[in-house]
Amino acid sequence: MTNTENTQQETVLVTSATGKTGRRVSERLAARGVRVLAGSRQGAVRFDWEDEGSWGPALEGADTAFVAYYPDLAAPGADTAMRSFGRIAARAGVGRLVLLSGRGEPEAAGAESALRESFPRLTVVRASFFAQNFSEGPMIEGVLAGEVAFPGGDTAEPWIDADDLADVIVAALTEEGHEGLVHEVTGPRLLTFAEVVAEIGRATGREIGYVPVSEEEYAHALQEYGMPGPEAEWLAGLFTTLLDGHNAATTDGVKRVLGREPRDFAEFARDAAASGAWDLQGA
């Protein structure tokens, strides 16, 4: 891609700015001198995906916007939300949208299309599973407990580092040549859940096991943690679908956009361990 940047006087709305991706995108944009409108439910720039009335005011003055839909683009109603958001962004005079999407999610692809219908100047970044799910996300408790239970079977996944993902998104927001494109980004190699957990074990020097569970067992576990039944069943079903093997391939998306290879999971694990992400409390 071209290295020509349009950061001067640029203002970017970052939705879900407190999330794993939004936080990283906001930090990188600010470091480039871009004015960031960090949208969140409790922040100075109020933005709530469940309150359409908050979208227009948050978009005021934004030249571009990063769209990270919560809870997931594959969730029921996401297509309707995307179509409405695109119309509101167009009325606000936004010049470009960059959408974070899930790789290999048919429902998410439908939401992408809905947004593109109302806002054609769209760039889509489709990502594989995040490596940071083990250090900042829902699986960290299993790592700390020494046993990660998940409905992943022995399917291999090309884990993407969230820092690489954020770099790609920032490039799409600030450089020319990305409009209308779909960037599919992954890590450099395929790893099963058992292999990923083994990498974390080597990085931490601890014994950590992986326990494959069924979709039903995982949904039940989520409910025990307090998640409502329908949401738990939907999420467990989504994970099972994504890990049926159809995503078991790497792409060159990171290299095409950034001109470098993506970071390997082993490097991520070493850095996360060194940062104290998996330090045991009271150890």
PDB file of C-alpha atoms in Angstrom:
ATOM      1  CA  MET A   1       0.000   0.000   0.000  1.00  0.00           C
ATOM      2  CA  THR A   2       1.028   3.611  -0.381  1.00  0.00           C
ATOM      3  CA  ASN A   3       2.782   5.298   2.508  1.00  0.00           C
ATOM      4  CA  THR A   4       1.103   8.650   1.841  1.00  0.00           C
ATOM      5  CA  GLU A   5      -0.584   9.722   5.093  1.00  0.00           C
ATOM      6  CA  ASN A   6      -3.340  12.242   5.750  1.00  0.00           C
ATOM      7  CA  THR A   7      -2.793  12.853   9.442  1.00  0.00           C
ATOM      8  CA  GLN A   8      -2.669  16.681   9.364  1.00  0.00           C
ATOM      9  CA  GLN A   9      -5.825  18.120  10.947  1.00  0.00           C
ATOM     10  CA  GLU A  10      -7.431  14.678  10.860  1.00  0.00           C
ATOM     11  CA  THR A  11     -10.041  13.757  13.451  1.00  0.00           C
ATOM     12  CA  VAL A  12     -10.935  10.091  13.937  1.00  0.00           C
ATOM     13  CA  LEU A  13     -13.803   8.661  15.965  1.00  0.00           C
ATOM     14  CA  VAL A  14     -12.788   5.361  17.547  1.00  0.00           C
ATOM     15  CA  THR A  15     -15.831   3.373  18.641  1.00  0.00           C
ATOM     16  CA  SER A  16     -15.483   0.882  21.499  1.00  0.00           C
ATOM     17  CA  ALA A  17     -12.322   2.806  22.361  1.00  0.00           C
ATOM     18  CA  THR A  18     -11.740   1.000  25.656  1.00  0.00           C
ATOM     19  CA  GLY A  19     -11.614  -2.457  24.056  1.00  0.00           C
ATOM     20  CA  LYS A  20      -8.537  -4.471  23.125  1.00  0.00           C
ATOM     21  CA  THR A  21      -8.453  -3.115  19.586  1.00  0.00           C
ATOM     22  CA  GLY A  22      -9.944   0.335  20.123  1.00  0.00           C
ATOM     23  CA  ARG A  23      -7.468   1.199  22.860  1.00  0.00           C
ATOM     24  CA  ARG A  24      -4.513   0.250  20.686  1.00  0.00           C
ATOM     25  CA  VAL A  25      -5.867   2.131  17.677  1.00  0.00           C
ATOM     26  CA  SER A  26      -6.462   5.257  19.791  1.00  0.00           C
ATOM     27  CA  GLU A  27      -2.939   5.186  21.190  1.00  0.00           C
ATOM     28  CA  ARG A  28      -1.356   4.790  17.762  1.00  0.00           C
ATOM     29  CA  LEU A  29      -3.422   7.550  16.196  1.00  0.00           C
ATOM     30  CA  ALA A  30      -2.601   9.957  19.028  1.00  0.00           C
ATOM     31  CA  ALA A  31       1.098   9.167  18.648  1.00  0.00           C
ATOM     32  CA  ARG A  32       0.809  10.237  14.993  1.00  0.00           C
ATOM     33  CA  GLY A  33      -0.704  13.556  15.957  1.00  0.00           C
ATOM     34  CA  VAL A  34      -4.242  12.631  14.953  1.00  0.00           C
ATOM     35  CA  ARG A  35      -7.092  14.078  17.011  1.00  0.00           C
ATOM     36  CA  VAL A  36      -8.902  11.095  18.512  1.00  0.00           C
ATOM     37  CA  LEU A  37     -12.523  11.040  19.606  1.00  0.00           C
ATOM     38  CA  ALA A  38     -12.437   8.043  21.940  1.00  0.00           C
ATOM     39  CA  GLY A  39     -16.018   6.824  21.944  1.00  0.00           C
ATOM     40  CA  SER A  40     -17.267   4.711  24.851  1.00  0.00           C
ATOM     41  CA  ARG A  41     -20.307   4.416  27.080  1.00  0.00           C
ATOM     42  CA  GLN A  42     -18.649   6.166  30.035  1.00  0.00           C
ATOM     43  CA  GLY A  43     -16.015   8.373  28.367  1.00  0.00           C
ATOM     44  CA  ALA A  44     -15.909  12.046  27.441  1.00  0.00           C
ATOM     45  CA  VAL A  45     -17.184  11.156  23.958  1.00  0.00           C
ATOM     46  CA  ARG A  46     -20.283   9.133  24.720  1.00  0.00           C
ATOM     47  CA  PHE A  47     -20.878   6.294  22.279  1.00  0.00           C
ATOM     48  CA  ASP A  48     -23.118   3.326  22.984  1.00  0.00           C
ATOM     49  CA  TRP A  49     -24.026   0.740  20.341  1.00  0.00           C
ATOM     50  CA  GLU A  50     -27.301   0.171  22.202  1.00  0.00           C
ATOM     51  CA  ASP A  51     -28.228   3.880  21.966  1.00  0.00           C
ATOM     52  CA  GLU A  52     -28.492   5.064  18.364  1.00  0.00           C
ATOM     53  CA  GLY A  53     -29.057   8.581  19.646  1.00  0.00           C
ATOM     54  CA  SER A  54     -25.418   8.711  20.774  1.00  0.00           C
ATOM     55  CA  TRP A  55     -23.968   7.960  17.336  1.00  0.00           C
ATOM     56  CA  GLY A  56     -24.591  11.272  15.576  1.00  0.00           C
ATOM     57  CA  PRO A  57     -23.176  13.528  18.314  1.00  0.00           C
ATOM     58  CA  ALA A  58     -20.075  11.310  18.594  1.00  0.00           C
ATOM     59  CA  LEU A  59     -19.487  11.555  14.834  1.00  0.00           C
ATOM     60  CA  GLU A  60     -19.651  15.357  14.776  1.00  0.00           C
ATOM     61  CA  GLY A  61     -16.364  16.728  13.440  1.00  0.00           C
ATOM     62  CA  ALA A  62     -14.941  13.301  12.569  1.00  0.00           C
ATOM     63  CA  ASP A  63     -13.163  12.928   9.219  1.00  0.00           C
ATOM     64  CA  THR A  64     -12.935   9.145   9.523  1.00  0.00           C
ATOM     65  CA  ALA A  65     -14.118   6.523  11.982  1.00  0.00           C
ATOM     66  CA  PHE A  66     -13.051   3.112  13.212  1.00  0.00           C
ATOM     67  CA  VAL A  67     -16.073   0.857  13.671  1.00  0.00           C
ATOM     68  CA  ALA A  68     -15.793  -1.955  16.230  1.00  0.00           C
ATOM     69  CA  TYR A  69     -19.282  -3.268  16.888  1.00  0.00           C
ATOM     70  CA  TYR A  70     -20.210  -4.735  20.255  1.00  0.00           C
ATOM     71  CA  PRO A  71     -20.892  -7.541  21.010  1.00  0.00           C
ATOM     72  CA  ASP A  72     -19.972  -8.955  17.587  1.00  0.00           C
ATOM     73  CA  LEU A  73     -20.816  -8.364  13.942  1.00  0.00           C
ATOM     74  CA  ALA A  74     -22.248 -11.891  13.847  1.00  0.00           C
ATOM     75  CA  ALA A  75     -24.751 -11.046  16.603  1.00  0.00           C
ATOM     76  CA  PRO A  76     -28.456 -10.707  15.802  1.00  0.00           C
ATOM     77  CA  GLY A  77     -29.320  -7.144  14.796  1.00  0.00           C
ATOM     78  CA  ALA A  78     -25.785  -6.177  13.763  1.00  0.00           C
ATOM     79  CA  ASP A  79     -26.790  -5.702  10.127  1.00  0.00           C
ATOM     80  CA  THR A  80     -29.551  -3.268  11.098  1.00  0.00           C
ATOM     81  CA  ALA A  81     -27.162  -1.328  13.346  1.00  0.00           C
ATOM     82  CA  MET A  82     -24.533  -1.147  10.605  1.00  0.00           C
ATOM     83  CA  ARG A  83     -27.002   0.133   8.016  1.00  0.00           C
ATOM     84  CA  SER A  84     -28.168   2.861  10.402  1.00  0.00           C
ATOM     85  CA  PHE A  85     -24.640   3.790  11.448  1.00  0.00           C
ATOM     86  CA  GLY A  86     -23.570   4.174   7.808  1.00  0.00           C
ATOM     87  CA  ARG A  87     -26.449   6.545   7.086  1.00  0.00           C
ATOM     88  CA  ILE A  88     -25.670   8.633  10.156  1.00  0.00           C
ATOM     89  CA  ALA A  89     -21.949   8.747   9.290  1.00  0.00           C
ATOM     90  CA  ALA A  90     -22.720   9.841   5.737  1.00  0.00           C
ATOM     91  CA  ARG A  91     -25.003  12.633   6.999  1.00  0.00           C
ATOM     92  CA  ALA A  92     -22.258  13.749   9.406  1.00  0.00           C
ATOM     93  CA  GLY A  93     -19.846  14.203   6.491  1.00  0.00           C
ATOM     94  CA  VAL A  94     -17.465  11.405   7.480  1.00  0.00           C
ATOM     95  CA  GLY A  95     -15.131  10.622   4.590  1.00  0.00           C
ATOM     96  CA  ARG A  96     -14.106   7.060   5.389  1.00  0.00           C
ATOM     97  CA  LEU A  97     -15.019   4.160   7.648  1.00  0.00           C
ATOM     98  CA  VAL A  98     -12.804   1.250   8.671  1.00  0.00           C
ATOM     99  CA  LEU A  99     -14.733  -1.725  10.035  1.00  0.00           C
ATOM    100  CA  LEU A 100     -13.339  -4.513  12.203  1.00  0.00           C
ATOM    101  CA  SER A 101     -14.914  -7.817  11.219  1.00  0.00           C
ATOM    102  CA  GLY A 102     -14.517 -11.483  12.007  1.00  0.00           C
ATOM    103  CA  ARG A 103     -12.817 -13.830   9.591  1.00  0.00           C
ATOM    104  CA  GLY A 104     -15.018 -16.552   8.169  1.00  0.00           C
ATOM    105  CA  GLU A 105     -18.239 -15.345   9.819  1.00  0.00           C
ATOM    106  CA  PRO A 106     -21.164 -15.430   7.329  1.00  0.00           C
ATOM    107  CA  GLU A 107     -23.345 -13.271   9.583  1.00  0.00           C
ATOM    108  CA  ALA A 108     -20.545 -10.724   9.935  1.00  0.00           C
ATOM    109  CA  ALA A 109     -20.193 -10.607   6.150  1.00  0.00           C
ATOM    110  CA  GLY A 110     -23.886  -9.731   6.013  1.00  0.00           C
ATOM    111  CA  ALA A 111     -23.324  -6.867   8.438  1.00  0.00           C
ATOM    112  CA  GLU A 112     -20.378  -5.675   6.319  1.00  0.00           C
ATOM    113  CA  SER A 113     -22.658  -5.563   3.277  1.00  0.00           C
ATOM    114  CA  ALA A 114     -25.317  -3.662   5.205  1.00  0.00           C
ATOM    115  CA  LEU A 115     -22.794  -0.987   6.184  1.00  0.00           C
ATOM    116  CA  ARG A 116     -21.422  -0.789   2.645  1.00  0.00           C
ATOM    117  CA  GLU A 117     -24.948  -0.240   1.288  1.00  0.00           C
ATOM    118  CA  SER A 118     -25.344   2.938   3.328  1.00  0.00           C
ATOM    119  CA  PHE A 119     -21.669   3.957   3.285  1.00  0.00           C
ATOM    120  CA  PRO A 120     -19.790   2.774   0.157  1.00  0.00           C
ATOM    121  CA  ARG A 121     -16.449   4.333   1.181  1.00  0.00           C
ATOM    122  CA  LEU A 122     -15.742   1.419   3.493  1.00  0.00           C
ATOM    123  CA  THR A 123     -12.603  -0.543   4.333  1.00  0.00           C
ATOM    124  CA  VAL A 124     -13.051  -3.899   6.081  1.00  0.00           C
ATOM    125  CA  VAL A 125     -10.393  -5.569   8.218  1.00  0.00           C
ATOM    126  CA  ARG A 126     -11.275  -9.209   8.939  1.00  0.00           C
ATOM    127  CA  ALA A 127      -9.262 -10.720  11.767  1.00  0.00           C
ATOM    128  CA  SER A 128      -8.633 -14.208  13.065  1.00  0.00           C
ATOM    129  CA  PHE A 129      -8.745 -15.040  16.811  1.00  0.00           C
ATOM    130  CA  PHE A 130      -6.673 -12.656  18.942  1.00  0.00           C
ATOM    131  CA  ALA A 131      -3.574 -13.909  20.742  1.00  0.00           C
ATOM    132  CA  GLN A 132      -4.471 -11.414  23.489  1.00  0.00           C
ATOM    133  CA  ASN A 133      -7.590 -13.406  24.335  1.00  0.00           C
ATOM    134  CA  PHE A 134      -5.227 -15.385  26.555  1.00  0.00           C
ATOM    135  CA  SER A 135      -3.658 -12.365  28.272  1.00  0.00           C
ATOM    136  CA  GLU A 136      -6.419  -9.723  28.319  1.00  0.00           C
ATOM    137  CA  GLY A 137      -9.549 -11.637  27.458  1.00  0.00           C
ATOM    138  CA  PRO A 138     -11.823 -14.419  28.632  1.00  0.00           C
ATOM    139  CA  MET A 139      -9.235 -17.209  28.639  1.00  0.00           C
ATOM    140  CA  ILE A 140      -6.784 -15.600  31.056  1.00  0.00           C
ATOM    141  CA  GLU A 141      -8.556 -17.196  34.034  1.00  0.00           C
ATOM    142  CA  GLY A 142      -7.933 -20.639  32.598  1.00  0.00           C
ATOM    143  CA  VAL A 143      -4.262 -19.826  32.027  1.00  0.00           C
ATOM    144  CA  LEU A 144      -3.890 -18.666  35.624  1.00  0.00           C
ATOM    145  CA  ALA A 145      -5.726 -21.762  36.894  1.00  0.00           C
ATOM    146  CA  GLY A 146      -3.508 -24.053  34.827  1.00  0.00           C
ATOM    147  CA  GLU A 147      -6.313 -25.409  32.654  1.00  0.00           C
ATOM    148  CA  VAL A 148      -7.882 -23.799  29.579  1.00  0.00           C
ATOM    149  CA  ALA A 149     -11.268 -25.280  28.629  1.00  0.00           C
ATOM    150  CA  PHE A 150     -12.669 -24.300  25.245  1.00  0.00           C
ATOM    151  CA  PRO A 151     -14.706 -25.837  22.382  1.00  0.00           C
ATOM    152  CA  GLY A 152     -11.752 -25.721  19.991  1.00  0.00           C
ATOM    153  CA  GLY A 153     -11.063 -29.425  19.545  1.00  0.00           C
ATOM    154  CA  ASP A 154      -7.864 -29.979  17.604  1.00  0.00           C
ATOM    155  CA  THR A 155      -8.593 -27.298  14.986  1.00  0.00           C
ATOM    156  CA  ALA A 156      -5.664 -25.030  14.102  1.00  0.00           C
ATOM    157  CA  GLU A 157      -6.110 -21.243  14.088  1.00  0.00           C
ATOM    158  CA  PRO A 158      -3.758 -18.526  12.699  1.00  0.00           C
ATOM    159  CA  TRP A 159      -3.752 -16.332  15.839  1.00  0.00           C
ATOM    160  CA  ILE A 160      -3.366 -12.600  15.146  1.00  0.00           C
ATOM    161  CA  ASP A 161      -1.521 -10.306  17.531  1.00  0.00           C
ATOM    162  CA  ALA A 162      -3.784  -7.370  18.441  1.00  0.00           C
ATOM    163  CA  ASP A 163      -0.841  -4.990  17.969  1.00  0.00           C
ATOM    164  CA  ASP A 164      -0.464  -6.109  14.347  1.00  0.00           C
ATOM    165  CA  LEU A 165      -4.205  -5.745  13.868  1.00  0.00           C
ATOM    166  CA  ALA A 166      -4.150  -2.214  15.283  1.00  0.00           C
ATOM    167  CA  ASP A 167      -1.261  -1.261  12.979  1.00  0.00           C
ATOM    168  CA  VAL A 168      -3.258  -2.451   9.952  1.00  0.00           C
ATOM    169  CA  ILE A 169      -6.341  -0.512  11.059  1.00  0.00           C
ATOM    170  CA  VAL A 170      -4.344   2.672  11.624  1.00  0.00           C
ATOM    171  CA  ALA A 171      -2.814   2.325   8.168  1.00  0.00           C
ATOM    172  CA  ALA A 172      -6.296   1.965   6.664  1.00  0.00           C
ATOM    173  CA  LEU A 173      -7.471   5.050   8.571  1.00  0.00           C
ATOM    174  CA  THR A 174      -4.523   7.312   7.712  1.00  0.00           C
ATOM    175  CA  GLU A 175      -3.200   6.183   4.322  1.00  0.00           C
ATOM    176  CA  GLU A 176      -4.612   6.397   0.825  1.00  0.00           C
ATOM    177  CA  GLY A 177      -5.384   3.324  -1.230  1.00  0.00           C
ATOM    178  CA  HIS A 178      -7.501   1.293   1.204  1.00  0.00           C
ATOM    179  CA  GLU A 179     -10.981   2.503   0.317  1.00  0.00           C
ATOM    180  CA  GLY A 180     -13.258  -0.323  -0.786  1.00  0.00           C
ATOM    181  CA  LEU A 181     -10.769  -3.040   0.132  1.00  0.00           C
ATOM    182  CA  VAL A 182     -11.115  -6.038   2.442  1.00  0.00           C
ATOM    183  CA  HIS A 183      -7.949  -6.871   4.397  1.00  0.00           C
ATOM    184  CA  GLU A 184      -7.981 -10.373   5.892  1.00  0.00           C
ATOM    185  CA  VAL A 185      -5.298 -10.559   8.574  1.00  0.00           C
ATOM    186  CA  THR A 186      -3.862 -13.527  10.468  1.00  0.00           C
ATOM    187  CA  GLY A 187      -0.750 -14.555  12.308  1.00  0.00           C
ATOM    188  CA  PRO A 188       2.120 -16.293  10.489  1.00  0.00           C
ATOM    189  CA  ARG A 189       1.340 -19.912  11.407  1.00  0.00           C
ATOM    190  CA  LEU A 190      -1.409 -22.283  12.437  1.00  0.00           C
ATOM    191  CA  LEU A 191      -1.596 -23.460  16.047  1.00  0.00           C
ATOM    192  CA  THR A 192      -4.152 -25.654  17.778  1.00  0.00           C
ATOM    193  CA  PHE A 193      -5.405 -24.716  21.233  1.00  0.00           C
ATOM    194  CA  ALA A 194      -3.173 -27.405  22.719  1.00  0.00           C
ATOM    195  CA  GLU A 195      -0.143 -25.946  20.923  1.00  0.00           C
ATOM    196  CA  VAL A 196      -1.031 -22.408  21.985  1.00  0.00           C
ATOM    197  CA  VAL A 197      -1.380 -23.438  25.619  1.00  0.00           C
ATOM    198  CA  ALA A 198       1.956 -25.263  25.362  1.00  0.00           C
ATOM    199  CA  GLU A 199       3.588 -22.043  24.093  1.00  0.00           C
ATOM    200  CA  ILE A 200       2.179 -20.172  27.095  1.00  0.00           C
ATOM    201  CA  GLY A 201       3.439 -22.924  29.388  1.00  0.00           C
ATOM    202  CA  ARG A 202       6.957 -22.580  27.984  1.00  0.00           C
ATOM    203  CA  ALA A 203       6.831 -18.789  28.344  1.00  0.00           C
ATOM    204  CA  THR A 204       5.637 -18.944  31.953  1.00  0.00           C
ATOM    205  CA  GLY A 205       7.547 -22.034  33.039  1.00  0.00           C
ATOM    206  CA  ARG A 206       4.336 -23.582  34.364  1.00  0.00           C
ATOM    207  CA  GLU A 207       2.280 -26.652  33.552  1.00  0.00           C
ATOM    208  CA  ILE A 208      -0.851 -25.502  31.727  1.00  0.00           C
ATOM    209  CA  GLY A 209      -3.257 -27.922  30.073  1.00  0.00           C
ATOM    210  CA  TYR A 210      -5.919 -27.622  27.402  1.00  0.00           C
ATOM    211  CA  VAL A 211      -9.268 -29.367  27.867  1.00  0.00           C
ATOM    212  CA  PRO A 212     -11.508 -29.553  24.777  1.00  0.00           C
ATOM    213  CA  VAL A 213     -15.175 -29.261  25.706  1.00  0.00           C
ATOM    214  CA  SER A 214     -18.408 -29.473  23.741  1.00  0.00           C
ATOM    215  CA  GLU A 215     -20.500 -26.504  22.684  1.00  0.00           C
ATOM    216  CA  GLU A 216     -23.099 -27.413  25.304  1.00  0.00           C
ATOM    217  CA  GLU A 217     -20.518 -27.760  28.077  1.00  0.00           C
ATOM    218  CA  TYR A 218     -19.005 -24.390  27.246  1.00  0.00           C
ATOM    219  CA  ALA A 219     -22.407 -22.693  27.155  1.00  0.00           C
ATOM    220  CA  HIS A 220     -23.158 -24.171  30.577  1.00  0.00           C
ATOM    221  CA  ALA A 221     -19.837 -22.891  31.932  1.00  0.00           C
ATOM    222  CA  LEU A 222     -20.583 -19.390  30.627  1.00  0.00           C
ATOM    223  CA  GLN A 223     -23.942 -19.452  32.366  1.00  0.00           C
ATOM    224  CA  GLU A 224     -22.265 -20.458  35.602  1.00  0.00           C
ATOM    225  CA  TYR A 225     -20.160 -17.287  35.260  1.00  0.00           C
ATOM    226  CA  GLY A 226     -23.371 -15.278  35.058  1.00  0.00           C
ATOM    227  CA  MET A 227     -23.965 -14.944  31.315  1.00  0.00           C
ATOM    228  CA  PRO A 228     -27.643 -15.172  30.327  1.00  0.00           C
ATOM    229  CA  GLY A 229     -28.592 -18.503  28.737  1.00  0.00           C
ATOM    230  CA  PRO A 230     -29.444 -17.297  25.205  1.00  0.00           C
ATOM    231  CA  GLU A 231     -26.260 -15.212  24.984  1.00  0.00           C
ATOM    232  CA  ALA A 232     -24.134 -18.087  26.300  1.00  0.00           C
ATOM    233  CA  GLU A 233     -25.629 -20.515  23.799  1.00  0.00           C
ATOM    234  CA  TRP A 234     -25.148 -18.071  20.921  1.00  0.00           C
ATOM    235  CA  LEU A 235     -21.518 -17.390  21.841  1.00  0.00           C
ATOM    236  CA  ALA A 236     -20.670 -21.061  22.283  1.00  0.00           C
ATOM    237  CA  GLY A 237     -22.275 -21.791  18.934  1.00  0.00           C
ATOM    238  CA  LEU A 238     -20.292 -19.017  17.257  1.00  0.00           C
ATOM    239  CA  PHE A 239     -16.987 -20.355  18.600  1.00  0.00           C
ATOM    240  CA  THR A 240     -17.862 -23.878  17.499  1.00  0.00           C
ATOM    241  CA  THR A 241     -18.701 -22.668  13.995  1.00  0.00           C
ATOM    242  CA  LEU A 242     -15.536 -20.589  13.666  1.00  0.00           C
ATOM    243  CA  LEU A 243     -13.399 -23.518  14.801  1.00  0.00           C
ATOM    244  CA  ASP A 244     -14.774 -26.138  12.420  1.00  0.00           C
ATOM    245  CA  GLY A 245     -11.626 -25.927  10.271  1.00  0.00           C
ATOM    246  CA  HIS A 246     -12.753 -23.504   7.557  1.00  0.00           C
ATOM    247  CA  ASN A 247     -10.436 -20.780   8.921  1.00  0.00           C
ATOM    248  CA  ALA A 248      -7.386 -23.049   9.185  1.00  0.00           C
ATOM    249  CA  ALA A 249      -5.206 -21.101   6.748  1.00  0.00           C
ATOM    250  CA  THR A 250      -2.920 -18.089   6.998  1.00  0.00           C
ATOM    251  CA  THR A 251      -3.050 -14.966   4.827  1.00  0.00           C
ATOM    252  CA  ASP A 252      -0.500 -12.340   3.789  1.00  0.00           C
ATOM    253  CA  GLY A 253      -2.779  -9.471   4.815  1.00  0.00           C
ATOM    254  CA  VAL A 254      -0.440  -7.988   7.431  1.00  0.00           C
ATOM    255  CA  LYS A 255       2.539  -8.049   5.065  1.00  0.00           C
ATOM    256  CA  ARG A 256       0.583  -6.525   2.184  1.00  0.00           C
ATOM    257  CA  VAL A 257      -0.522  -3.580   4.314  1.00  0.00           C
ATOM    258  CA  LEU A 258       2.498  -3.058   6.575  1.00  0.00           C
ATOM    259  CA  GLY A 259       5.356  -4.485   4.501  1.00  0.00           C
ATOM    260  CA  ARG A 260       6.446  -6.844   7.277  1.00  0.00           C
ATOM    261  CA  GLU A 261       5.556 -10.243   8.647  1.00  0.00           C
ATOM    262  CA  PRO A 262       3.044 -10.564  11.507  1.00  0.00           C
ATOM    263  CA  ARG A 263       4.284 -11.415  14.977  1.00  0.00           C
ATOM    264  CA  ASP A 264       4.402 -15.080  15.939  1.00  0.00           C
ATOM    265  CA  PHE A 265       2.391 -16.373  18.901  1.00  0.00           C
ATOM    266  CA  ALA A 266       5.558 -17.563  20.654  1.00  0.00           C
ATOM    267  CA  GLU A 267       6.927 -14.001  20.660  1.00  0.00           C
ATOM    268  CA  PHE A 268       3.631 -12.694  21.978  1.00  0.00           C
ATOM    269  CA  ALA A 269       3.666 -15.296  24.768  1.00  0.00           C
ATOM    270  CA  ARG A 270       7.225 -14.424  25.813  1.00  0.00           C
ATOM    271  CA  ASP A 271       6.429 -10.697  25.922  1.00  0.00           C
ATOM    272  CA  ALA A 272       3.160 -11.223  27.792  1.00  0.00           C
ATOM    273  CA  ALA A 273       4.895 -13.399  30.370  1.00  0.00           C
ATOM    274  CA  ALA A 274       7.684 -10.839  30.788  1.00  0.00           C
ATOM    275  CA  SER A 275       5.113  -8.072  31.306  1.00  0.00           C
ATOM    276  CA  GLY A 276       3.517  -9.995  34.179  1.00  0.00           C
ATOM    277  CA  ALA A 277       0.255 -10.741  32.356  1.00  0.00           C
ATOM    278  CA  TRP A 278       0.172 -14.263  33.816  1.00  0.00           C
ATOM    279  CA  ASP A 279       1.731 -13.632  37.226  1.00  0.00           C
ATOM    280  CA  LEU A 280      -0.074 -15.640  39.869  1.00  0.00           C
ATOM    281  CA  GLN A 281      -1.588 -13.578  42.666  1.00  0.00           C
ATOM    282  CA  GLY A 282       0.193 -14.253  45.929  1.00  0.00           C
ATOM    283  CA  ALA A 283       2.862 -16.380  44.287  1.00  0.00           C
TER     284      ALA A 283
END
